[in-house]
Structures are given as C-alpha cells and as structure tokens.
Amino acid sequence: MLTLSHPVLKTVTPNLPQPDYDRVGIDTNRRRFLKSSLIVTAGCFITSLPLSGLAQNTASSGDTLRAFIRITQAITEHKQVNAELAAHFFNAFVKKVPNFAQQITPLVQMIQEGMSATAFAEKAQAAGLQARLQQIVTAWYTGTVGNDYHGILVSYQQAWMYRTVSDGLVVPTYCGNGPLWWTAPVPDANSTAVIDAL
C-alpha cells in the first residue's frame, strides 16, 4: 500500500460532524423542503385565483356556444351539429371578430320554434345581421373562418361541403385514403381480409 507523506499533498479536513446517511437517507431533508415549498406555492396560487369569476366566465362561454349551435341549426337546418367542432368554430370567430359573442345575441333572439332557414335569413337581413349569418354558414361549409388569406382553418375533412358526396367520394386530398388516413388503426398482420379484398 502506498502512503503519501508529502506535506503539500496532505489535506486538512476539519472535524465536522458527518451525517448518518443510513439513519436519515440521502437528501431526505432537501426533498422534504422541496415538497413543502411546492405545496405552499401551489396553495398560494390556487387561493389567489378568482374562482367565482372563473365559474361565471365558463358558464357564459357555454351559453354563447349553445347560442352559436342554435343559430347554426336554425340557418342550416342541420339538427346534428358536432359540439366539439362548433366550439372550435366559435373560438376562431372570437379570435377573428371583435365582440363576436355579443353580436350573435340578437341572432339567437330572432329564432322561433319551427322557423325555416329562409324566414330566419329574412329576419336577419331586415335587422342588418345578414353578413354575420352568412359568415357562420360559410365557415361551416368551407371549414374556415374568414375569407381572406388571414382566415383560420378549423376543419378540412369535416367541412359540410363534403357531406353531400360523402357516400361516394372521399375528401379531396393527395392521398387516396383521405386526410388523416394514418390515424386509423393498423390492420392485423394475421388477418386475411386485406388479401381477400385484393
């Protein structure tokens, strides 16, 4: 065994108490401190939120979304409206058009039970709201909000202009299987259905 007796190479260590890692565990105090700090920070953040305002905001946005869906159903006479897609269209309109939520209130108030789309459009035109109504219809059928090059694409595959031919044609795209074909489940490798179909 080699021993160093050179005076420069000797290190002087003060007699500090060494922690007993077997009894306490490595870095337990640091972990405990970090957990406590995180809990206190999260608690402070949560208590600083205006929860009543948040609940009111959610309720009012839900009401305006329902109004948007009702307007869509009345003007297009489509009773089955995808609520998730409607929410995306509504959010795109809110981003694109200032005060969109307030602008649709008069439209929803015009709707009467059993009213045809033509009668609804005539009432909207008399009130000067035909342009807004036309924007909503255009958005659903084209899948975009806005007709300029700054328009917001909401949906391509689910645009209503493809509904009329959906039983015979796929949505136009560069691949024959339609858009988002890669999201379909992979066929079973052991299945002979693919081979039989050829």
Short mmCIF file of C-alpha atoms in Angstrom, two decimals:
data_model
loop_
_atom_site.label_atom_id
_atom_site.label_comp_id
_atom_site.label_asym_id
_atom_site.label_seq_id
_atom_site.Cartn_x
_atom_site.Cartn_y
_atom_site.Cartn_z
CA MET A 1 0.00 0.00 0.00
CA LEU A 2 1.27 3.43 -0.94
CA THR A 3 1.14 6.16 1.64
CA LEU A 4 1.62 9.81 0.91
CA SER A 5 3.75 11.61 3.36
CA HIS A 6 4.33 14.75 1.40
CA PRO A 7 3.21 17.78 3.44
CA VAL A 8 1.62 19.60 0.47
CA LEU A 9 -0.48 16.62 -0.62
CA LYS A 10 -1.97 16.10 2.79
CA THR A 11 -5.38 17.65 3.06
CA VAL A 12 -6.61 19.06 6.23
CA THR A 13 -10.22 18.30 6.97
CA PRO A 14 -11.92 19.95 9.87
CA ASN A 15 -13.63 17.75 12.37
CA LEU A 16 -17.20 18.36 11.20
CA PRO A 17 -19.95 16.01 12.22
CA GLN A 18 -20.68 13.57 9.40
CA PRO A 19 -24.35 12.85 8.69
CA ASP A 20 -25.59 9.38 9.33
CA TYR A 21 -26.99 8.51 5.87
CA ASP A 22 -28.07 5.07 6.97
CA ARG A 23 -30.41 6.53 9.55
CA VAL A 24 -31.75 9.60 7.68
CA GLY A 25 -31.45 8.67 3.99
CA ILE A 26 -29.65 10.57 1.27
CA ASP A 27 -31.01 14.09 0.67
CA THR A 28 -34.18 13.44 2.62
CA ASN A 29 -34.15 16.91 4.13
CA ARG A 30 -33.75 18.55 0.71
CA ARG A 31 -36.59 16.51 -0.77
CA ARG A 32 -38.81 17.29 2.17
CA PHE A 33 -38.02 21.01 1.76
CA LEU A 34 -38.76 20.93 -1.99
CA LYS A 35 -42.07 19.11 -1.48
CA SER A 36 -43.15 21.55 1.20
CA SER A 37 -42.16 24.53 -0.93
CA LEU A 38 -44.09 23.17 -3.89
CA ILE A 39 -47.21 22.58 -1.81
CA VAL A 40 -47.07 26.08 -0.30
CA THR A 41 -46.54 27.67 -3.74
CA ALA A 42 -49.43 25.73 -5.27
CA GLY A 43 -51.67 26.63 -2.33
CA CYS A 44 -50.85 30.33 -2.69
CA PHE A 45 -51.52 30.20 -6.43
CA ILE A 46 -54.86 28.45 -6.07
CA THR A 47 -56.14 30.77 -3.35
CA SER A 48 -55.24 33.81 -5.45
CA LEU A 49 -57.49 32.72 -8.33
CA PRO A 50 -60.85 34.48 -8.65
CA LEU A 51 -62.86 31.27 -8.67
CA SER A 52 -66.28 32.88 -8.82
CA GLY A 53 -65.27 34.92 -11.86
CA LEU A 54 -63.85 31.80 -13.46
CA ALA A 55 -67.08 29.89 -12.94
CA GLN A 56 -69.12 32.77 -14.31
CA ASN A 57 -66.87 33.06 -17.36
CA THR A 58 -67.19 29.35 -18.09
CA ALA A 59 -70.96 29.48 -17.78
CA SER A 60 -71.28 32.50 -20.06
CA SER A 61 -68.99 30.99 -22.70
CA GLY A 62 -71.06 27.80 -22.54
CA ASP A 63 -74.24 29.82 -23.04
CA THR A 64 -72.80 31.66 -26.04
CA LEU A 65 -71.58 28.37 -27.50
CA ARG A 66 -75.10 26.95 -27.14
CA ALA A 67 -76.43 30.08 -28.85
CA PHE A 68 -73.91 29.60 -31.68
CA ILE A 69 -75.01 25.99 -32.12
CA ARG A 70 -78.67 27.03 -32.09
CA ILE A 71 -78.03 29.68 -34.77
CA THR A 72 -76.18 27.08 -36.84
CA GLN A 73 -79.05 24.62 -36.55
CA ALA A 74 -81.62 27.27 -37.48
CA ILE A 75 -79.86 28.70 -40.53
CA THR A 76 -78.59 25.40 -41.97
CA GLU A 77 -81.49 23.21 -40.84
CA HIS A 78 -78.93 20.60 -39.75
CA LYS A 79 -80.12 19.29 -36.40
CA GLN A 80 -76.99 17.18 -35.78
CA VAL A 81 -74.14 19.60 -35.06
CA ASN A 82 -70.80 18.39 -33.71
CA ALA A 83 -70.44 20.33 -30.44
CA GLU A 84 -66.64 19.98 -30.36
CA LEU A 85 -66.32 21.31 -33.90
CA ALA A 86 -68.79 24.09 -33.04
CA ALA A 87 -66.56 25.08 -30.12
CA HIS A 88 -63.57 25.29 -32.47
CA PHE A 89 -65.53 27.45 -34.93
CA PHE A 90 -66.80 29.65 -32.10
CA ASN A 91 -63.28 30.16 -30.71
CA ALA A 92 -61.98 31.01 -34.19
CA PHE A 93 -64.76 33.59 -34.61
CA VAL A 94 -63.94 35.08 -31.21
CA LYS A 95 -60.28 35.44 -32.27
CA LYS A 96 -61.15 36.85 -35.69
CA VAL A 97 -64.17 39.07 -34.98
CA PRO A 98 -64.20 41.56 -32.09
CA ASN A 99 -67.23 41.16 -29.78
CA PHE A 100 -68.49 38.11 -31.69
CA ALA A 101 -70.21 36.69 -28.61
CA GLN A 102 -72.25 39.88 -28.19
CA GLN A 103 -73.02 40.08 -31.91
CA ILE A 104 -74.74 36.69 -32.02
CA THR A 105 -77.13 37.52 -29.17
CA PRO A 106 -79.61 39.37 -31.44
CA LEU A 107 -79.46 36.49 -33.92
CA VAL A 108 -80.37 33.86 -31.36
CA GLN A 109 -83.21 36.05 -30.07
CA MET A 110 -84.76 36.07 -33.57
CA ILE A 111 -85.11 32.29 -33.68
CA GLN A 112 -88.63 30.96 -33.20
CA GLU A 113 -89.64 27.33 -32.85
CA GLY A 114 -90.24 25.72 -36.24
CA MET A 115 -88.81 28.69 -38.16
CA SER A 116 -87.37 27.86 -41.58
CA ALA A 117 -83.87 28.87 -42.60
CA THR A 118 -85.32 31.21 -45.23
CA ALA A 119 -87.51 33.02 -42.69
CA PHE A 120 -84.55 33.28 -40.30
CA ALA A 121 -82.34 34.74 -43.05
CA GLU A 122 -85.04 37.28 -43.97
CA LYS A 123 -85.38 38.41 -40.33
CA ALA A 124 -81.60 38.71 -40.06
CA GLN A 125 -81.46 40.74 -43.26
CA ALA A 126 -84.19 43.09 -42.00
CA ALA A 127 -82.17 43.62 -38.81
CA GLY A 128 -78.93 44.19 -40.74
CA LEU A 129 -77.32 40.97 -39.48
CA GLN A 130 -77.28 39.04 -42.76
CA ALA A 131 -73.48 39.41 -43.16
CA ARG A 132 -72.76 37.80 -39.78
CA LEU A 133 -75.19 34.99 -40.51
CA GLN A 134 -73.56 34.43 -43.91
CA GLN A 135 -70.13 34.24 -42.24
CA ILE A 136 -71.36 31.50 -39.92
CA VAL A 137 -72.81 29.46 -42.80
CA THR A 138 -69.66 29.96 -44.89
CA ALA A 139 -67.47 28.83 -42.00
CA TRP A 140 -69.38 25.58 -41.54
CA TYR A 141 -69.40 24.73 -45.24
CA THR A 142 -65.79 25.69 -46.06
CA GLY A 143 -64.20 24.79 -42.74
CA THR A 144 -62.55 28.21 -42.41
CA VAL A 145 -63.36 31.40 -40.54
CA GLY A 146 -62.66 34.46 -42.65
CA ASN A 147 -62.46 34.69 -46.42
CA ASP A 148 -59.13 36.47 -46.75
CA TYR A 149 -55.64 35.00 -46.63
CA HIS A 150 -55.62 35.54 -42.86
CA GLY A 151 -58.53 33.13 -42.44
CA ILE A 152 -58.41 30.47 -39.74
CA LEU A 153 -58.67 26.86 -40.88
CA VAL A 154 -60.81 24.99 -38.38
CA SER A 155 -61.62 21.79 -40.22
CA TYR A 156 -60.88 20.44 -43.65
CA GLN A 157 -62.19 16.91 -43.50
CA GLN A 158 -65.39 17.80 -41.60
CA ALA A 159 -66.34 20.81 -43.72
CA TRP A 160 -70.01 20.47 -44.63
CA MET A 161 -69.39 20.99 -48.35
CA TYR A 162 -68.17 17.38 -48.45
CA ARG A 163 -71.28 15.97 -46.71
CA THR A 164 -73.40 15.84 -49.83
CA VAL A 165 -70.99 13.49 -51.61
CA SER A 166 -69.61 11.65 -48.60
CA ASP A 167 -71.33 8.40 -49.58
CA GLY A 168 -69.42 8.21 -52.87
CA LEU A 169 -66.31 10.37 -52.68
CA VAL A 170 -63.53 10.87 -50.19
CA VAL A 171 -62.48 14.36 -49.20
CA PRO A 172 -60.13 15.66 -51.95
CA THR A 173 -56.51 15.20 -50.97
CA TYR A 174 -53.23 13.96 -52.39
CA CYS A 175 -53.65 10.51 -50.88
CA GLY A 176 -56.37 8.12 -51.94
CA ASN A 177 -57.36 7.18 -48.40
CA GLY A 178 -58.48 10.67 -47.41
CA PRO A 179 -56.97 13.10 -44.93
CA LEU A 180 -55.57 11.76 -41.67
CA TRP A 181 -55.59 8.20 -43.04
CA TRP A 182 -52.59 7.36 -40.85
CA THR A 183 -54.64 7.81 -37.68
CA ALA A 184 -56.76 4.73 -38.46
CA PRO A 185 -55.84 1.56 -36.56
CA VAL A 186 -53.24 -0.62 -38.22
CA PRO A 187 -54.78 -3.75 -39.79
CA ASP A 188 -53.99 -7.04 -38.11
CA ALA A 189 -50.98 -8.70 -39.79
CA ASN A 190 -52.53 -12.15 -39.39
CA SER A 191 -55.85 -11.18 -40.94
CA THR A 192 -56.57 -12.44 -44.44
CA ALA A 193 -59.23 -9.77 -45.04
CA VAL A 194 -56.71 -7.45 -46.72
CA ILE A 195 -55.52 -10.20 -49.06
CA ASP A 196 -59.08 -11.31 -49.79
CA ALA A 197 -60.04 -7.74 -50.67
CA LEU A 198 -57.39 -7.65 -53.42
#
